[in-house]
Coordinates of C-alpha atoms (C1' of nucleotides) in Angstrom, one line a residue:
Chain A
M1 CA 132.3 111.7 109.0
I2 CA 135.4 113.9 108.9
T3 CA 136.4 114.9 112.4
S4 CA 138.9 117.5 113.7
L5 CA 142.5 116.3 114.1
R6 CA 143.5 114.8 117.4
G7 CA 144.1 117.4 120.1
M8 CA 142.5 120.2 118.1
N9 CA 139.2 121.7 119.2
D10 CA 136.4 123.9 117.9
I11 CA 135.7 126.9 120.1
L12 CA 132.0 128.0 120.2
S13 CA 129.1 128.9 122.4
E14 CA 129.9 129.1 126.1
D15 CA 133.6 128.4 125.5
Y16 CA 133.8 131.2 123.0
E17 CA 132.1 133.6 125.5
R18 CA 134.7 132.7 128.0
F19 CA 137.5 132.9 125.5
T20 CA 136.6 136.4 124.4
Y21 CA 136.0 137.5 127.9
F22 CA 139.5 136.4 128.8
I23 CA 141.1 138.1 125.8
N24 CA 139.2 141.3 126.6
T25 CA 140.2 141.3 130.2
A26 CA 143.9 140.4 129.5
T27 CA 144.1 143.0 126.8
T28 CA 142.7 145.7 129.1
V29 CA 145.2 144.9 131.8
A30 CA 148.2 144.7 129.4
Q31 CA 147.2 148.1 128.0
R32 CA 147.1 149.6 131.5
Y33 CA 150.8 148.5 131.8
G34 CA 151.6 150.3 128.5
F35 CA 151.8 147.3 126.2
H36 CA 150.8 147.3 122.5
F37 CA 149.4 144.5 120.4
I38 CA 151.6 142.6 118.0
Q39 CA 150.6 139.8 115.6
T40 CA 153.1 137.5 114.1
P41 CA 152.7 134.6 111.6
L42 CA 151.7 131.1 112.7
L43 CA 154.2 129.7 110.3
E44 CA 157.9 130.5 110.7
E45 CA 161.2 129.2 109.5
T46 CA 162.2 126.1 111.6
A47 CA 165.6 127.6 112.4
L48 CA 164.0 130.3 114.4
F49 CA 162.7 127.9 117.0
K50 CA 165.8 125.7 116.9
R51 CA 167.9 128.7 117.8
S52 CA 165.7 130.3 120.4
V53 CA 163.8 127.6 122.2
G54 CA 166.8 125.3 121.9
E55 CA 167.2 121.9 120.4
S56 CA 167.6 120.2 123.7
S57 CA 164.0 121.0 124.7
D58 CA 161.2 118.6 124.0
I59 CA 159.3 121.3 122.2
V60 CA 161.9 121.5 119.4
G61 CA 163.2 118.0 119.8
K62 CA 160.0 116.1 119.2
E63 CA 156.9 118.3 119.3
M64 CA 157.0 120.6 116.3
Y65 CA 154.7 120.5 113.3
Q66 CA 157.5 120.8 110.9
F67 CA 157.5 120.3 107.1
I68 CA 159.0 121.4 103.9
D69 CA 156.8 123.8 102.0
K70 CA 156.4 124.1 98.2
G71 CA 159.3 126.5 98.0
K72 CA 161.5 124.0 99.7
N73 CA 161.6 126.0 102.9
D74 CA 162.0 124.2 106.2
V75 CA 159.1 125.7 108.2
C76 CA 157.0 124.9 111.2
L77 CA 153.8 126.0 113.0
R78 CA 154.9 128.1 116.0
P79 CA 155.1 126.0 119.2
E80 CA 155.3 129.2 121.4
G81 CA 155.0 132.9 121.0
T82 CA 158.2 134.6 122.1
A83 CA 160.5 133.6 119.3
G84 CA 158.3 135.2 116.6
V85 CA 157.9 138.4 118.6
V86 CA 161.7 138.6 119.1
R87 CA 162.2 137.9 115.4
A88 CA 159.8 140.7 114.4
F89 CA 161.4 143.0 116.9
I90 CA 164.8 142.5 115.3
Q91 CA 163.4 142.5 111.7
K92 CA 161.8 145.9 112.3
K93 CA 165.1 147.1 113.6
L94 CA 163.7 148.1 116.9
D95 CA 166.8 146.8 118.6
R96 CA 168.7 149.5 116.7
A97 CA 166.1 152.1 117.4
G98 CA 166.7 151.7 121.1
G99 CA 164.3 152.7 123.8
I100 CA 161.6 150.5 125.4
H101 CA 159.2 148.4 123.4
R102 CA 156.4 146.5 125.0
F103 CA 154.1 144.0 123.2
F104 CA 151.3 141.7 123.9
Y105 CA 149.9 139.0 121.7
H106 CA 147.5 136.1 121.6
G107 CA 146.9 133.3 119.3
A108 CA 147.2 129.6 118.4
M109 CA 150.3 127.5 119.2
F110 CA 151.0 124.0 118.0
R111 CA 152.8 121.1 119.7
Y112 CA 152.6 117.5 118.6
E113 CA 152.0 116.0 122.1
R114 CA 149.8 113.3 123.5
P115 CA 146.6 115.2 124.4
Q116 CA 145.1 115.1 127.8
K117 CA 143.1 117.6 130.0
G118 CA 144.8 121.0 129.7
R119 CA 147.2 119.8 127.0
L120 CA 146.2 120.2 123.4
R121 CA 148.0 120.0 120.1
E122 CA 146.5 123.3 119.0
F123 CA 146.1 125.6 122.0
H124 CA 146.0 129.3 122.6
Q125 CA 148.3 131.6 124.6
F126 CA 148.2 135.2 125.7
G127 CA 151.6 136.6 126.2
V128 CA 153.6 139.8 126.6
E129 CA 157.2 140.6 125.8
S130 CA 159.1 143.7 127.1
F131 CA 162.3 144.8 125.3
G132 CA 164.9 147.3 126.5
V133 CA 164.3 147.3 130.3
D134 CA 167.0 145.6 132.3
S135 CA 165.5 146.6 135.7
V136 CA 164.1 143.9 137.9
Y137 CA 161.2 146.2 138.4
E138 CA 160.0 145.1 135.0
D139 CA 160.3 141.5 136.0
A140 CA 158.0 142.3 139.0
A141 CA 155.7 144.2 136.7
M142 CA 155.2 141.0 134.6
I143 CA 154.3 139.1 137.7
M144 CA 151.9 141.8 138.9
M145 CA 150.3 141.9 135.5
V146 CA 149.6 138.2 135.5
S147 CA 148.3 138.5 139.0
D148 CA 146.0 141.4 138.0
I149 CA 144.6 139.4 135.1
L150 CA 143.9 136.4 137.2
K151 CA 142.3 138.5 139.9
E152 CA 140.0 140.2 137.4
L153 CA 138.9 136.8 136.2
G154 CA 138.3 135.5 139.7
I155 CA 141.0 132.8 139.4
G156 CA 143.0 131.6 142.4
Y157 CA 146.6 130.7 142.0
R158 CA 150.0 129.9 143.6
L159 CA 153.0 131.8 142.5
Q160 CA 156.5 130.2 142.4
I161 CA 159.6 132.2 141.6
N162 CA 163.3 131.3 141.1
S163 CA 166.4 132.8 139.7
L164 CA 168.2 130.9 136.9
G165 CA 171.3 133.0 137.1
D166 CA 173.1 134.6 134.2
N167 CA 176.1 134.1 132.0
N168 CA 178.4 134.8 135.0
C169 CA 177.0 132.2 137.4
M170 CA 174.9 129.7 135.5
P171 CA 177.6 127.8 133.5
A172 CA 179.7 127.4 136.6
Y173 CA 176.8 126.1 138.6
R174 CA 175.8 123.8 135.8
K175 CA 179.3 122.2 135.9
K176 CA 179.2 121.9 139.6
L177 CA 175.8 120.2 139.5
V178 CA 176.7 117.8 136.7
K179 CA 179.8 116.8 138.6
F180 CA 177.7 116.1 141.7
V181 CA 175.2 114.1 139.8
Q182 CA 177.8 112.0 138.0
E183 CA 179.3 111.1 141.3
C184 CA 176.0 109.4 142.3
K185 CA 175.4 108.1 138.8
D186 CA 174.8 104.5 139.9
G187 CA 171.8 105.3 141.9
I188 CA 169.9 107.6 139.7
C189 CA 167.0 106.8 137.3
E190 CA 167.2 106.5 133.5
D191 CA 165.5 109.8 133.0
C192 CA 168.1 111.6 135.1
I193 CA 171.0 110.0 133.2
R194 CA 169.4 111.4 130.1
R195 CA 168.8 114.8 131.8
V196 CA 172.4 115.2 132.7
E197 CA 173.2 115.3 129.0
T198 CA 170.3 117.4 127.8
N199 CA 169.2 119.7 130.6
P200 CA 171.0 119.0 133.9
I201 CA 169.0 121.4 136.1
R202 CA 166.0 119.2 135.4
V203 CA 167.3 116.4 137.6
L204 CA 166.4 118.5 140.6
D205 CA 162.7 118.1 140.2
C206 CA 162.8 114.4 139.3
K207 CA 159.8 112.6 140.9
N208 CA 161.8 109.4 141.6
E209 CA 162.1 109.2 145.4
K210 CA 165.5 107.5 145.2
C211 CA 166.9 110.3 143.1
Q212 CA 165.5 112.9 145.5
E213 CA 167.3 111.3 148.4
L214 CA 170.5 111.3 146.5
Y215 CA 170.1 115.0 145.6
I216 CA 169.5 116.2 149.1
G217 CA 173.1 117.4 149.3
A218 CA 173.1 118.7 145.7
P219 CA 174.4 122.3 145.2
K220 CA 171.5 124.7 144.9
L221 CA 171.5 127.4 142.3
I222 CA 170.2 129.9 144.7
H223 CA 173.4 129.6 146.7
N224 CA 175.6 129.9 143.7
L225 CA 174.2 133.1 142.1
C226 CA 176.7 135.9 141.4
S227 CA 176.3 139.1 143.3
G228 CA 174.3 140.8 140.5
C229 CA 171.7 138.0 140.2
S230 CA 171.5 137.5 143.9
Y231 CA 170.8 141.2 144.4
D232 CA 168.2 141.3 141.7
F233 CA 166.4 138.2 143.1
D234 CA 166.3 139.8 146.6
T235 CA 165.0 143.0 145.1
L236 CA 162.3 141.1 143.2
K237 CA 161.2 139.5 146.4
K238 CA 161.0 142.8 148.2
I239 CA 159.0 144.4 145.4
L240 CA 156.5 141.6 145.4
E241 CA 156.2 141.9 149.2
D242 CA 155.7 145.6 149.0
N243 CA 152.9 145.1 146.5
A244 CA 151.2 142.3 148.4
I245 CA 151.9 139.5 146.0
V246 CA 152.3 136.2 147.8
Y247 CA 154.9 133.9 146.4
E248 CA 157.0 130.9 147.2
V249 CA 160.6 130.4 146.2
N250 CA 160.9 127.1 144.3
T251 CA 164.6 126.4 143.8
N252 CA 163.8 123.6 141.5
L253 CA 161.7 125.7 139.1
V254 CA 163.2 125.5 135.7
R255 CA 161.8 126.9 132.5
G256 CA 161.5 124.4 129.7
L257 CA 162.9 126.8 127.1
D258 CA 166.6 127.4 126.9
Y259 CA 166.5 131.1 126.5
Y260 CA 165.6 132.1 130.1
S261 CA 168.0 133.6 132.5
K262 CA 167.7 135.3 135.9
T263 CA 164.0 135.7 137.0
A264 CA 161.8 132.7 136.3
F265 CA 158.2 132.3 137.5
E266 CA 155.2 130.1 137.2
F267 CA 151.6 130.5 138.2
V268 CA 150.0 127.3 139.2
S269 CA 146.4 126.2 139.8
D270 CA 145.4 123.3 141.9
N271 CA 142.0 122.9 140.3
I272 CA 142.7 121.8 136.8
G273 CA 144.4 118.5 136.9
S274 CA 148.0 117.5 136.4
Q275 CA 148.7 120.2 133.7
S276 CA 148.6 122.8 136.4
A277 CA 150.8 125.6 135.1
I278 CA 148.5 128.4 134.0
A279 CA 151.2 131.0 133.2
G280 CA 154.9 131.1 133.1
G281 CA 157.7 133.4 132.1
G282 CA 160.9 135.1 133.0
R283 CA 163.8 137.1 131.7
Y284 CA 165.7 136.3 128.6
D285 CA 168.4 139.0 128.2
R286 CA 170.5 137.1 125.6
L287 CA 167.8 135.9 123.2
V288 CA 167.8 139.0 121.0
E289 CA 171.5 138.7 120.5
F290 CA 171.2 134.9 119.8
L291 CA 168.9 135.9 116.9
D292 CA 171.3 138.3 115.5
G293 CA 169.9 141.5 117.0
R294 CA 171.7 144.0 119.1
P295 CA 172.0 142.9 122.8
T296 CA 168.7 143.9 124.4
P297 CA 167.4 142.9 127.8
A298 CA 164.0 141.4 127.7
V299 CA 161.4 139.8 129.9
G300 CA 158.0 138.2 129.2
F301 CA 155.4 135.6 130.1
A302 CA 152.7 133.5 128.4
M303 CA 149.4 132.2 129.7
G304 CA 147.6 129.0 128.5
I305 CA 144.1 130.2 127.7
E306 CA 142.4 126.8 127.5
R307 CA 143.7 125.9 131.0
L308 CA 142.2 129.1 132.4
L309 CA 138.8 128.8 130.6
E310 CA 137.0 126.6 133.1
L311 CA 138.4 128.6 136.1
I312 CA 137.0 131.9 134.9
V313 CA 134.2 133.3 136.9
M314 CA 131.9 134.8 134.3
P315 CA 129.9 138.0 135.1
E316 CA 126.2 137.5 135.2
I317 CA 124.5 137.6 131.8
K318 CA 122.2 140.5 131.3
R319 CA 119.1 140.7 129.2
E320 CA 120.0 142.7 126.1
G321 CA 118.3 143.9 122.9
Y322 CA 115.1 143.1 121.2
Y323 CA 113.2 140.0 120.2
I324 CA 110.7 140.8 117.5
G325 CA 107.9 138.5 116.3
A326 CA 104.7 138.4 114.4
M327 CA 101.4 137.0 115.5
D328 CA 99.9 137.3 112.0
E329 CA 101.7 136.0 108.9
N330 CA 100.9 139.4 107.2
A331 CA 103.1 141.1 109.8
V332 CA 106.3 139.1 109.1
D333 CA 107.6 141.5 106.4
L334 CA 107.1 144.4 108.7
V335 CA 108.8 142.8 111.6
V336 CA 111.9 142.1 109.5
K337 CA 112.0 145.7 108.4
I338 CA 111.7 147.0 112.0
A339 CA 114.5 144.7 113.1
Q340 CA 116.8 146.0 110.4
K341 CA 116.3 149.5 111.7
K342 CA 117.0 148.4 115.3
R343 CA 120.2 146.6 114.3
K344 CA 121.9 149.9 113.5
T345 CA 122.3 150.3 117.2
D346 CA 121.1 147.2 119.1
R347 CA 120.8 143.5 119.0
A348 CA 117.6 142.4 117.3
V349 CA 116.5 138.8 116.8
V350 CA 113.5 138.1 114.6
D351 CA 111.3 135.0 114.5
Y352 CA 110.1 134.5 111.0
K353 CA 107.1 132.3 112.0
A354 CA 103.8 133.7 113.2
K355 CA 103.1 132.4 116.6
N356 CA 100.8 133.2 119.5
L357 CA 101.9 135.6 122.2
K358 CA 102.8 133.0 124.8
N359 CA 105.3 131.3 122.4
H360 CA 106.8 134.6 121.5
L361 CA 107.4 135.5 125.1
K362 CA 109.0 132.1 125.7
A363 CA 111.3 132.5 122.7
A364 CA 112.2 136.1 123.8
D365 CA 113.0 134.8 127.2
K366 CA 115.2 132.0 125.9
I367 CA 117.5 134.3 124.0
N368 CA 117.8 136.7 126.9
A369 CA 116.2 139.6 125.1
K370 CA 115.4 142.7 127.2
F371 CA 112.3 143.5 125.1
C372 CA 109.8 141.2 123.5
C373 CA 108.1 143.1 120.7
V374 CA 105.2 141.7 118.8
I375 CA 102.9 142.8 116.0
G376 CA 99.6 141.1 115.6
E377 CA 96.3 141.9 113.9
D378 CA 95.5 144.8 116.1
E379 CA 98.9 146.4 115.8
L380 CA 98.9 145.9 112.1
T381 CA 95.7 147.8 111.6
S382 CA 96.6 150.6 114.0
G383 CA 100.3 151.0 112.9
T384 CA 101.7 150.1 116.3
I385 CA 103.9 147.6 118.1
W386 CA 103.4 145.9 121.4
V387 CA 106.5 146.0 123.6
K388 CA 107.1 144.3 126.9
D389 CA 110.2 144.9 129.1
L390 CA 111.0 141.4 130.3
E391 CA 113.0 142.6 133.2
G392 CA 110.7 145.4 134.5
K393 CA 107.6 143.4 133.4
T394 CA 106.1 146.6 132.0
E395 CA 104.4 146.8 128.6
A396 CA 103.3 149.4 126.2
V397 CA 101.8 149.8 122.7
L398 CA 104.0 152.3 120.7
K399 CA 103.4 153.9 117.4
L400 CA 105.9 152.5 114.9
E401 CA 107.5 155.9 114.3
E402 CA 108.3 156.2 118.0
F403 CA 109.7 152.7 118.3
Chain H
rG1 C1' 156.4 108.2 123.2
rU2 C1' 154.8 104.5 127.8
rG3 C1' 150.9 102.4 131.0
rG4 C1' 145.6 102.4 132.5
rG5 C1' 140.1 103.6 131.9
rA6 C1' 136.1 105.1 128.9
rU7 C1' 133.0 105.5 124.3
rU8 C1' 124.8 104.0 124.1
rA9 C1' 119.8 110.2 121.7
rG10 C1' 122.1 117.2 120.9
rC11 C1' 123.9 116.8 126.6
rU12 C1' 124.4 113.7 131.3
rC13 C1' 123.8 108.8 131.9
rA14 C1' 120.8 103.7 132.9
rG15 C1' 120.7 99.0 130.2
rU16 C1' 120.3 92.2 134.6
rU17 C1' 124.0 85.6 133.5
rG18 C1' 124.5 87.3 125.8
rG19 C1' 117.7 86.6 124.4
rU20 C1' 111.4 90.2 121.7
rU21 C1' 110.5 96.7 119.2
rA22 C1' 117.5 99.9 123.4
rG23 C1' 115.4 103.5 128.1
rA24 C1' 115.4 108.1 131.6
rG25 C1' 116.3 113.2 132.8
rC26 C1' 117.6 117.7 130.5
rA27 C1' 117.5 120.0 125.6
rC28 C1' 114.6 120.5 121.0
rU29 C1' 109.6 120.8 118.8
rG30 C1' 104.1 121.2 119.0
rG31 C1' 99.6 121.7 121.7
rU32 C1' 97.5 123.4 126.3
rU33 C1' 89.5 126.1 123.7
rU34 C1' 90.0 133.7 122.1
rG35 C1' 97.0 137.9 123.0
rU36 C1' 101.2 137.4 128.6
rG37 C1' 107.6 134.4 129.5
rG38 C1' 111.5 132.6 132.5
rU39 C1' 108.5 127.9 136.9
rG40 C1' 102.1 123.9 135.2
rC41 C1' 100.0 119.8 132.1
rC42 C1' 99.8 116.6 127.6
rG43 C1' 102.1 115.0 123.1
rG44 C1' 106.1 114.5 119.2
rG45 C1' 110.7 113.9 116.6
rG46 C1' 115.5 112.1 117.4
rG47 C1' 120.0 106.1 118.2
rU48 C1' 124.2 102.0 111.8
rC49 C1' 124.8 101.3 120.9
rA50 C1' 132.4 105.4 118.1
rC51 C1' 134.3 102.6 113.8
rG52 C1' 136.1 97.6 111.5
rG53 C1' 136.4 92.5 112.2
rG54 C1' 135.5 87.8 115.1
rU55 C1' 132.8 84.1 118.4
rU56 C1' 127.5 82.6 118.7
rC57 C1' 121.1 80.1 116.7
rG58 C1' 121.3 85.2 118.7
rA59 C1' 126.0 90.7 120.6
rG60 C1' 124.9 97.4 123.3
rC61 C1' 126.9 93.2 126.5
rC62 C1' 132.2 88.4 125.1
rC63 C1' 137.2 88.5 121.9
rC64 C1' 140.7 91.2 118.5
rG65 C1' 141.9 95.7 115.9
rC66 C1' 141.4 100.9 115.3
rA67 C1' 140.0 106.1 116.4
rU68 C1' 138.9 109.7 119.9
rC69 C1' 138.5 111.5 124.9
rC70 C1' 139.9 111.0 130.1
rC71 C1' 143.8 109.6 134.0
rA72 C1' 149.0 108.9 135.2
rC73 C1' 154.1 109.2 133.4
rC74 C1' 156.8 112.5 130.4
rC75 C1' 156.7 117.6 129.1
rC76 C1' 154.7 122.4 129.6
rA77 C1' 151.0 127.2 129.0

RNA sequence: GUGGGAUUAGCUCAGUUGGUUAGAGCACUGGUUUGUGGUGCCGGGGGUCACGGGUUCGAGCCCCGCAUCCCACCCCA
């Protein structure tokens, strides 16, 4: 038997219901905030991700589905959504057009990781990207949008925010931190020694207790922000408070992708295991420029759909449409014809086998039909159809022309 | 990539110190004396016990390998 690849799932039945319910809800909310759909390719040039996500990240460093195609192009399946949207934004010359451009997207992402609960090799994200707005109000809008989506879906969460600083304050802070960590080099774990080289900020949330003790006196980014970043971060907190969004400041919150600056945030759930981040995002004002576009401020987020699926509280299923069956073999053709007519406007499910009434009612009930419609010998001769409303428990015999 | 656990029917799981024909519940399917469901009763189908080796007179059970899932690390949505 051929099975699906490791970490890649089929989505059907109940999961599919949840999946589409999520997409519909998230789409509705994004549109309320003035965002428009964008679809970009699953396959992109490898260089796009190397330049945007950053070679130091695990995503680019070891998790990409990368290969050389038949035209000798170095390509890979997208590991995240932002890079492609930014590429499209620049390619369509929207950076030159100026103004504000707001997009949302959803689709499959691919990372070659070891699978576990909430971590798949093919997974799906819903995300939004906003270009051309440098106001921190837009950052707050992102957070409020995620909050709205989660609320509509009945999902509880914790929100963590942080500021990563910008070009003015981040490099200086990084230097300061590296110096601090190198001074206590002897005591720190192997992972941290590696982190100093690749992504120094990461040492701060090391889980090693010994490291944590050593880092107690480490310089905090939050105390080293330049006046602009500091002011924006304070404003962000105030906007969230004004709009009744509960948050906690996590000074160790670091985004895994290199392109983030200033506002960073993460929505966390305590009910889905160790892969607890359900949405994450932030500002990335320099990414458009990195990818050869005109400098354009931008901010966005992404949500991991599979991680949300089991948390979604689904609305009650309602009885809907028609079940149509025959009690006499001679009525089967007629029943099919009637169903075709009904399908122009409603759901109609036909049973091709002649059965007794009781079995038809059972079957109609099973598929959650609102009406159970049956044609037997009596109806056949009189040109009628027997219809029972399974909710109201009322029944009637209608002339076929009136049905 | 590292460490640990699991894998028996469509699903959730039993299965004794290795010993006849591998079980249950749910689901599916049929019947329930003449045309009334979701909730009665009776029956039926369905398993290369994940896969590949080994030990043994004999393996669902013990050993080795492998695949997948789960848990933790790592990383992240």
